[in-house]
CSV table of C-alpha atoms and ligand atoms in Angstrom, one decimal:
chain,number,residue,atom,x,y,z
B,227,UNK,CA,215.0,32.5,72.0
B,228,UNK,CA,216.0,29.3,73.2
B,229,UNK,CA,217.6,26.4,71.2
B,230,UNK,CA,214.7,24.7,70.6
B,231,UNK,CA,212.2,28.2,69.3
B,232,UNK,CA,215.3,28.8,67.4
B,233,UNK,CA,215.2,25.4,65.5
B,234,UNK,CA,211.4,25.7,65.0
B,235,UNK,CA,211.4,29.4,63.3
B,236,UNK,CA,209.9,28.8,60.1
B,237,UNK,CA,210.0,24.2,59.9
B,238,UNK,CA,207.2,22.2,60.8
B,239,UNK,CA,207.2,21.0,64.2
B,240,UNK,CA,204.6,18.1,65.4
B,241,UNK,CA,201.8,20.9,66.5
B,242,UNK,CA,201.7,23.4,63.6
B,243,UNK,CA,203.7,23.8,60.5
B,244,UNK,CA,204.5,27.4,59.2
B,245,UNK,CA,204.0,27.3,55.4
B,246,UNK,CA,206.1,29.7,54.0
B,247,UNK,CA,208.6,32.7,55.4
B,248,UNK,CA,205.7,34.7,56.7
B,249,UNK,CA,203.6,32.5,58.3
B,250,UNK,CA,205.0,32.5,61.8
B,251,UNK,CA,201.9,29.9,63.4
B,252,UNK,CA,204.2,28.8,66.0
B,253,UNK,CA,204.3,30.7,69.6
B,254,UNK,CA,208.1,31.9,71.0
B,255,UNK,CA,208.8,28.9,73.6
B,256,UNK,CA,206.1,26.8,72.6
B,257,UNK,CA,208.3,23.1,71.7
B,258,UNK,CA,207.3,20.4,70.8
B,259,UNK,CA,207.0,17.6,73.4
B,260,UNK,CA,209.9,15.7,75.1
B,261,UNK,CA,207.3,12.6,75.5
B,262,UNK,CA,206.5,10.1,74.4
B,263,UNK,CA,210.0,8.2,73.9
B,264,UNK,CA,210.3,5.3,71.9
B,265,UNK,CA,213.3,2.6,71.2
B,266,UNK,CA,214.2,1.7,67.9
B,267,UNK,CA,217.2,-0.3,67.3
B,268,UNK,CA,218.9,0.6,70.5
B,269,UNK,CA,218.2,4.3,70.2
B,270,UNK,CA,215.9,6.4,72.0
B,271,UNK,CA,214.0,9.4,70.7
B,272,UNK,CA,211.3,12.1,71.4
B,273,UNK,CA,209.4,14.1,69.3
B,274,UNK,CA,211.8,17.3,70.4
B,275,UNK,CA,215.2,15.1,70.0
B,276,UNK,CA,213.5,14.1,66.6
B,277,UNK,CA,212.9,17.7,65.3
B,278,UNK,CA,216.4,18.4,66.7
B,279,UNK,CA,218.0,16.0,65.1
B,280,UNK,CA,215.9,16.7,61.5
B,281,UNK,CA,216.5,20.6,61.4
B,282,UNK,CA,219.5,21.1,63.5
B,283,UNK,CA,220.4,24.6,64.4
B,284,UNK,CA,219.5,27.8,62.0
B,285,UNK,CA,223.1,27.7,61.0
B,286,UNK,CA,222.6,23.8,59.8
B,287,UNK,CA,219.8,24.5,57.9
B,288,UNK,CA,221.8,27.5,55.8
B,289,UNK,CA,225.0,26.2,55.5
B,290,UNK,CA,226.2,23.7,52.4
B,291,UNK,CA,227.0,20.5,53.5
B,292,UNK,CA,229.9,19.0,50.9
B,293,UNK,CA,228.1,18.1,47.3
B,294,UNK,CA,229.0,15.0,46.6
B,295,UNK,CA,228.1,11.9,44.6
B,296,UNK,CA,225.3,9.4,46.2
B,297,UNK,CA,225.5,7.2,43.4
B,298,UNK,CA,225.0,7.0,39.3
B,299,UNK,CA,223.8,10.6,38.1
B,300,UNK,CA,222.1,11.2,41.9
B,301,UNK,CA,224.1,14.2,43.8
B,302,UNK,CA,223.6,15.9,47.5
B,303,UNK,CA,223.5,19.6,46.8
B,304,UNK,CA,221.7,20.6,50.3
B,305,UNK,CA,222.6,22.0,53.3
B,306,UNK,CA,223.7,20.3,56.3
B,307,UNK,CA,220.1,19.6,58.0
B,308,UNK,CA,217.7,19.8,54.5
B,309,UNK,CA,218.1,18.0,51.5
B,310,UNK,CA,218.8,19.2,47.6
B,311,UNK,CA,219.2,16.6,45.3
B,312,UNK,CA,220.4,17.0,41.4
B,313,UNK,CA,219.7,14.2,38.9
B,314,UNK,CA,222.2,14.2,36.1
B,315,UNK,CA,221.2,13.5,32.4
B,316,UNK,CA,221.9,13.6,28.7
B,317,UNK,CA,218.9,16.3,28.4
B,318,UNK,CA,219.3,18.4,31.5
B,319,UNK,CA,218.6,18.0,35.2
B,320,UNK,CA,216.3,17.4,37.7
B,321,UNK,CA,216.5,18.9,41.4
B,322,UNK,CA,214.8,17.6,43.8
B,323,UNK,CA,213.6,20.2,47.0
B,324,UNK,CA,214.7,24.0,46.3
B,325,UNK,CA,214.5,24.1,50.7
B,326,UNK,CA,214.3,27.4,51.9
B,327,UNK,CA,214.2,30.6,49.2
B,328,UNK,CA,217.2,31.8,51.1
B,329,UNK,CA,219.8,28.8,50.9
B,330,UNK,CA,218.9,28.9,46.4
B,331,UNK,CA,222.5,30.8,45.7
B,332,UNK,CA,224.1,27.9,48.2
B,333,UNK,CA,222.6,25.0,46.5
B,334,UNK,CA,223.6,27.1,43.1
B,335,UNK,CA,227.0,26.8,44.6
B,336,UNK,CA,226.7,23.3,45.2
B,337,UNK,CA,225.6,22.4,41.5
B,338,UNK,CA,228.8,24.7,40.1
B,339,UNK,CA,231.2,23.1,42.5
B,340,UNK,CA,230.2,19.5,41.2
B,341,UNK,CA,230.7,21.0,37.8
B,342,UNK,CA,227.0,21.4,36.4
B,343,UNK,CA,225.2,23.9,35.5
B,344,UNK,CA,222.2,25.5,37.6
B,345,UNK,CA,220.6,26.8,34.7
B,346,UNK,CA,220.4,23.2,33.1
B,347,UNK,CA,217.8,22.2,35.5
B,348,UNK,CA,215.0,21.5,33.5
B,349,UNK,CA,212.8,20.0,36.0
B,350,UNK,CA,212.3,20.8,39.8
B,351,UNK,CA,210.6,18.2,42.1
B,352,UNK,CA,209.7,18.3,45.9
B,353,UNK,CA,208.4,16.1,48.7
B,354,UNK,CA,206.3,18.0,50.5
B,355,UNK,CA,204.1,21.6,50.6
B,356,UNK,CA,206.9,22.9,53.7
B,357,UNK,CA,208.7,25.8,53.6
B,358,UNK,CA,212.1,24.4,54.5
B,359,UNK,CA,211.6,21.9,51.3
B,360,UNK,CA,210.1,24.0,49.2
B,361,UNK,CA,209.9,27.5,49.6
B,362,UNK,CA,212.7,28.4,47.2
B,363,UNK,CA,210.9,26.7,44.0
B,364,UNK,CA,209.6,30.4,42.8
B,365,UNK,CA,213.3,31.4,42.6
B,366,UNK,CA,215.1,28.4,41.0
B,367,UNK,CA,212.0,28.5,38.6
B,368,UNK,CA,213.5,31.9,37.9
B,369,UNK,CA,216.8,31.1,37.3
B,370,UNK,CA,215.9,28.2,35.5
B,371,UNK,CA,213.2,28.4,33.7
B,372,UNK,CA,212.7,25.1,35.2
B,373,UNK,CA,208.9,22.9,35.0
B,374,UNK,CA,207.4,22.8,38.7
B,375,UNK,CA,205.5,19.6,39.2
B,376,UNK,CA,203.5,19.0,42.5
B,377,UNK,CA,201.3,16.1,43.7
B,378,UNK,CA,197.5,17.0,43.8
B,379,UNK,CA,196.9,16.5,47.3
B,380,UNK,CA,199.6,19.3,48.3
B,381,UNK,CA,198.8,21.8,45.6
B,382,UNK,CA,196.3,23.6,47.9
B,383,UNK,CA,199.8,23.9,50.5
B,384,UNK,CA,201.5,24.5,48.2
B,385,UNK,CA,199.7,27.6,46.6
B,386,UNK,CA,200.2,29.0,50.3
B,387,UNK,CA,204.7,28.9,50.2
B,388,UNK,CA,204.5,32.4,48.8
B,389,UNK,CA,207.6,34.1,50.0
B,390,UNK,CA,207.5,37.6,49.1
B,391,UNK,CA,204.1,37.1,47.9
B,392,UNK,CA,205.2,35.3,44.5
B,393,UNK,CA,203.3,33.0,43.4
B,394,UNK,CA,203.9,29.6,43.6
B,395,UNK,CA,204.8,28.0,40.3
B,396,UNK,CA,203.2,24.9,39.6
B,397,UNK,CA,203.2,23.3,35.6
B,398,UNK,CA,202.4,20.1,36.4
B,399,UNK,CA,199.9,18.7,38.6
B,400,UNK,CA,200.8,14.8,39.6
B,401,UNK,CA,199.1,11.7,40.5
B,402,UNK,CA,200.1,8.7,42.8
B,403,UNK,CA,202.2,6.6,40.6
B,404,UNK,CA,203.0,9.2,37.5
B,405,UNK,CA,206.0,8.9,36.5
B,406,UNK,CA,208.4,12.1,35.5
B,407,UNK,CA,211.1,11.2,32.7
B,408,UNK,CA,214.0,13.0,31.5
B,409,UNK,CA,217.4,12.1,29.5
B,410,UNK,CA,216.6,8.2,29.8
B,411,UNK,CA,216.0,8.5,33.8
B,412,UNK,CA,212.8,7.9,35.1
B,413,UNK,CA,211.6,8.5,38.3
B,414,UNK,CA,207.9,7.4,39.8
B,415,UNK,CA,205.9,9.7,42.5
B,416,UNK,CA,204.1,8.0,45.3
B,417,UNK,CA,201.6,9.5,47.2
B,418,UNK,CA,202.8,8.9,50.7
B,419,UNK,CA,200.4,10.9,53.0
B,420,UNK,CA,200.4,11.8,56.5
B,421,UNK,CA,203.0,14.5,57.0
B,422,UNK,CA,201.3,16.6,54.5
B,423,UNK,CA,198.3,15.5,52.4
B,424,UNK,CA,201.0,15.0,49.1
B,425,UNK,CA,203.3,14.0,50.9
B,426,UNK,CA,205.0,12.4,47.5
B,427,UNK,CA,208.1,9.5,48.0
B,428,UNK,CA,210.4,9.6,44.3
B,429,UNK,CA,211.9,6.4,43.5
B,430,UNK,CA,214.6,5.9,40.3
B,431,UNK,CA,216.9,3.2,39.5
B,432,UNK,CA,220.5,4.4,39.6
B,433,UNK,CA,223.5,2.5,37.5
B,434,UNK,CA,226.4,2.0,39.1
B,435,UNK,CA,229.4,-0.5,38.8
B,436,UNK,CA,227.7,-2.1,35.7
B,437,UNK,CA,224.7,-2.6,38.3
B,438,UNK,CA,221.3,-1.6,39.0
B,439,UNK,CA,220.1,0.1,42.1
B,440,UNK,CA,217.1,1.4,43.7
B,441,UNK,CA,216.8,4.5,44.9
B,442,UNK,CA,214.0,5.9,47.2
B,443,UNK,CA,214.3,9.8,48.2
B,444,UNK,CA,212.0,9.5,50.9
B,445,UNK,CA,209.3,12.3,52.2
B,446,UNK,CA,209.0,13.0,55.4
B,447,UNK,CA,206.9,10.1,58.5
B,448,UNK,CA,206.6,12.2,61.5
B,449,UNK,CA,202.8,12.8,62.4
B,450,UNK,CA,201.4,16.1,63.5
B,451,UNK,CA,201.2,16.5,67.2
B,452,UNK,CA,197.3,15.6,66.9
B,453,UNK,CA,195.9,12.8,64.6
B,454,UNK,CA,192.8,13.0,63.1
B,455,UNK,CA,190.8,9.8,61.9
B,456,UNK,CA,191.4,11.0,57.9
B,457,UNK,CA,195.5,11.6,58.8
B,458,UNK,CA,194.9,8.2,60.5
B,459,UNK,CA,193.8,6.6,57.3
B,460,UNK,CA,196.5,7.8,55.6
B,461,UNK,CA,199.5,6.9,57.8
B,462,UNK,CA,197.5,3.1,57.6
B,463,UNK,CA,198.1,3.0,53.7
B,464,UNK,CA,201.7,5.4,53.9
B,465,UNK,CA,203.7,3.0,56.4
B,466,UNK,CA,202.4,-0.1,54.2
B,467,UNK,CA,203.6,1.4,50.9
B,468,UNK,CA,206.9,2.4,52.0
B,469,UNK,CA,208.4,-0.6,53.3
B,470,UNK,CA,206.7,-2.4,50.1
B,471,UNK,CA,209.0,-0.1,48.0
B,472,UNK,CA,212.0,-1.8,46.1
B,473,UNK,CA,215.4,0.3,48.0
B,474,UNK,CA,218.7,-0.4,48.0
B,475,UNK,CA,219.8,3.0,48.6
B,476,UNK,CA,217.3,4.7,51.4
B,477,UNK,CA,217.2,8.7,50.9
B,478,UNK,CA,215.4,11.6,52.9
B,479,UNK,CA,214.3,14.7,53.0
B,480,UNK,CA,216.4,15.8,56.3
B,481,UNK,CA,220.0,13.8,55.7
B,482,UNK,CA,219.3,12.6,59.6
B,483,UNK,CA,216.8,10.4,58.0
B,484,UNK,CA,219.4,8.5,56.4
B,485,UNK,CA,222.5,9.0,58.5
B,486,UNK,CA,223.9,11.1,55.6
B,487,UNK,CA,226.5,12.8,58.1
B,488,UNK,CA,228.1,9.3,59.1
B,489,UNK,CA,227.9,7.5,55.5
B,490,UNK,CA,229.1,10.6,53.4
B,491,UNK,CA,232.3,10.5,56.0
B,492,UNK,CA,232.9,6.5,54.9
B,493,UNK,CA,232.9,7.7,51.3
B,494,UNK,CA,236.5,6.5,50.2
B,495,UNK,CA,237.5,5.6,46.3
B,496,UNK,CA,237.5,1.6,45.6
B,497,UNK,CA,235.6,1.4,49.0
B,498,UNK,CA,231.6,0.0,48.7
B,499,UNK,CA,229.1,3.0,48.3
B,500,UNK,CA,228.1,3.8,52.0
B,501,UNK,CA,225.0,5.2,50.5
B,502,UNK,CA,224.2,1.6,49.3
B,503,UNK,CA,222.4,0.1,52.9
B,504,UNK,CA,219.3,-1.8,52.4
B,505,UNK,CA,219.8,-2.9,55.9
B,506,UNK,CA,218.3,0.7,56.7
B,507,UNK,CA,215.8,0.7,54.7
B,508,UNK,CA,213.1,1.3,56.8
B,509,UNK,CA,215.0,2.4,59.7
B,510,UNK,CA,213.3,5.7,59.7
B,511,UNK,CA,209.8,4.4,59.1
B,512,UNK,CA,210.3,2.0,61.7
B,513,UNK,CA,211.2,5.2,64.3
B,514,UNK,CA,208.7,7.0,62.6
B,515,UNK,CA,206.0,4.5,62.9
B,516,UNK,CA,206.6,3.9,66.7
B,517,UNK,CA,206.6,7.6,67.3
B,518,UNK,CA,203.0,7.7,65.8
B,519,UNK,CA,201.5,4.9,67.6
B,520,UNK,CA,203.0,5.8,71.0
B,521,UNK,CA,201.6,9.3,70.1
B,522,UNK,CA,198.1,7.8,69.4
B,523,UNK,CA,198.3,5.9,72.4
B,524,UNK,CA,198.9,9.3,74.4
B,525,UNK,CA,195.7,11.0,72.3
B,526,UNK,CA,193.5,8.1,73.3
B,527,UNK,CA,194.2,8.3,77.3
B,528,UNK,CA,191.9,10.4,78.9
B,529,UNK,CA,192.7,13.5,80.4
B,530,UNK,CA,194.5,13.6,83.6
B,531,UNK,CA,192.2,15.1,86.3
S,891,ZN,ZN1,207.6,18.9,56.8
């Protein structure tokens, strides 16, 4: 296999998304495309430097990157290229994106080494019907006992992430703008389609320094390899909501998204929070965004002869 098959094995990649460990939809060699390239803020990127960049190698994907504090009760408990976030309160905690079934024991890890307790997660979130987001809910629901709450529009996705041919557990079917509360934190889904039809953006206010902060954990932007006019209609209304969204603190589903690598490496007692950068707010919509029209551009041409 070469690098880039190897980082596509079981992730969504701009033509075809494989929806849990056995659904391998996507051809040895077949890559997504090194075209069009777009400039953002001094930077260029492709959709194949984008997927590298979001998934890494397999080893990124499975191996813990350092847990650590983001701010108030928000911790990373993921792995170096995909996300895990635990929500710390009074009444028990919330995780947000089990990733892949394999990586559950490492994000276990994570939540001991921070000194919590994995079985005190009462509530497990996601942001979108992916495997490598979440295809390991059946098994923390296991070891948790944890309620699994999806957004309607990915339930049908969803129901098909069945590693091992378990079901997928789903307790609580949600609606663009319900809100999720536990131990006096509340945070508000938003329907943010176009990646996948549920496609669901959390947002929470975070306390920190005797101040209020705004927290989005973003779901994914990038569009499928070929838009079609209802995926179209819902990037129109997705790329308006998010950069309409309160955010002090910008969060992702890949850390790439939000240059977790570089800010968790500035992360220094007495310092400012490098996590708090609402200059970068919609840095990766802004990418993401000129990704998708430059890729609609491409669809509308018409065939070379
Ligand atoms: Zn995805």
């Amino acid at each position: 296999m070469n690098k880039v098959s190897t980082l596509m094995a079981g992730a969504c990649v701009l033509t075809a998304c494989a929806l849990g460990s056995g659904a391998n939809t996507i051809a040895q060699g077949q890559g997504p495309a090194d075209r069009p390239a777009v400039t953002v803020r001094g930077q260029t990127y492709t959709p194949r430097s984008i997927l590298a960049r979001n998934m890494g190698t397999e080893e990124d994907q499975t191996t813990a990157f350092s847990p650590h504090k983001v701010i108030g009760n928000i911790y990373y408990v993921g792995t170096r290229t995909l996300s895990s976030f635990l929500i710390v309160t009074p009444e028990g905690n919330i995780l947000i994106n089990s990733t892949y079934e394999r990586n559950v024991p490492t994000i276990e890890k994570s939540v001991a080494q921070l000194g919590f307790r994995f079985s005190d997660i009462k509530i497990l979130l996601g942001t979108h019907a992916h495997g490598d987001h979440q295809e390991g809910d059946a098994v923390v629901k296991q070891r948790t006992g944890a309620q699994v709450m999806v957004m309607a529009e990915d339930v049908p996705a969803m129901q098909a992430i069945k590693p091992g041919g378990k079901e997928h557990p789903i307790d609580r079917t949600l609606h663009d703008g319900d809100s999720v509360t536990l131990g006096g934190t509340t945070l508000v889904a938003h329907l943010t389609a176009g990646h996948t039809r549920g496609c669901t953006t959390w947002t929470m206010t975070a306390q920190e320094g005797g101040r209020n902060y705004n927290v989005v954990f973003a779901c994914s932007l990038r569009a499928p390899g070929n838009v079609t006019p209802a995926v179209e209609s819902e990037f129109t209304r997705t790329f308006k909501l998010v950069r309409s969204l309160p955010c002090d603190v910008p969060l992702g589903d890949h850390p790439a998204q939000y240059n977790m690598h570089a800010k968790h490496a500035r992360l220094k007692a007495g310092a400012p929070n490098p996590f708090i950068d609402a200059a970068n707010c919609t840095l990766e919509a802004d990418i993401q965004e000129a990704m998708y029209r430059a890729g609609l551009a491409e669809q509308a041409k018409p065939a070379q002869p």
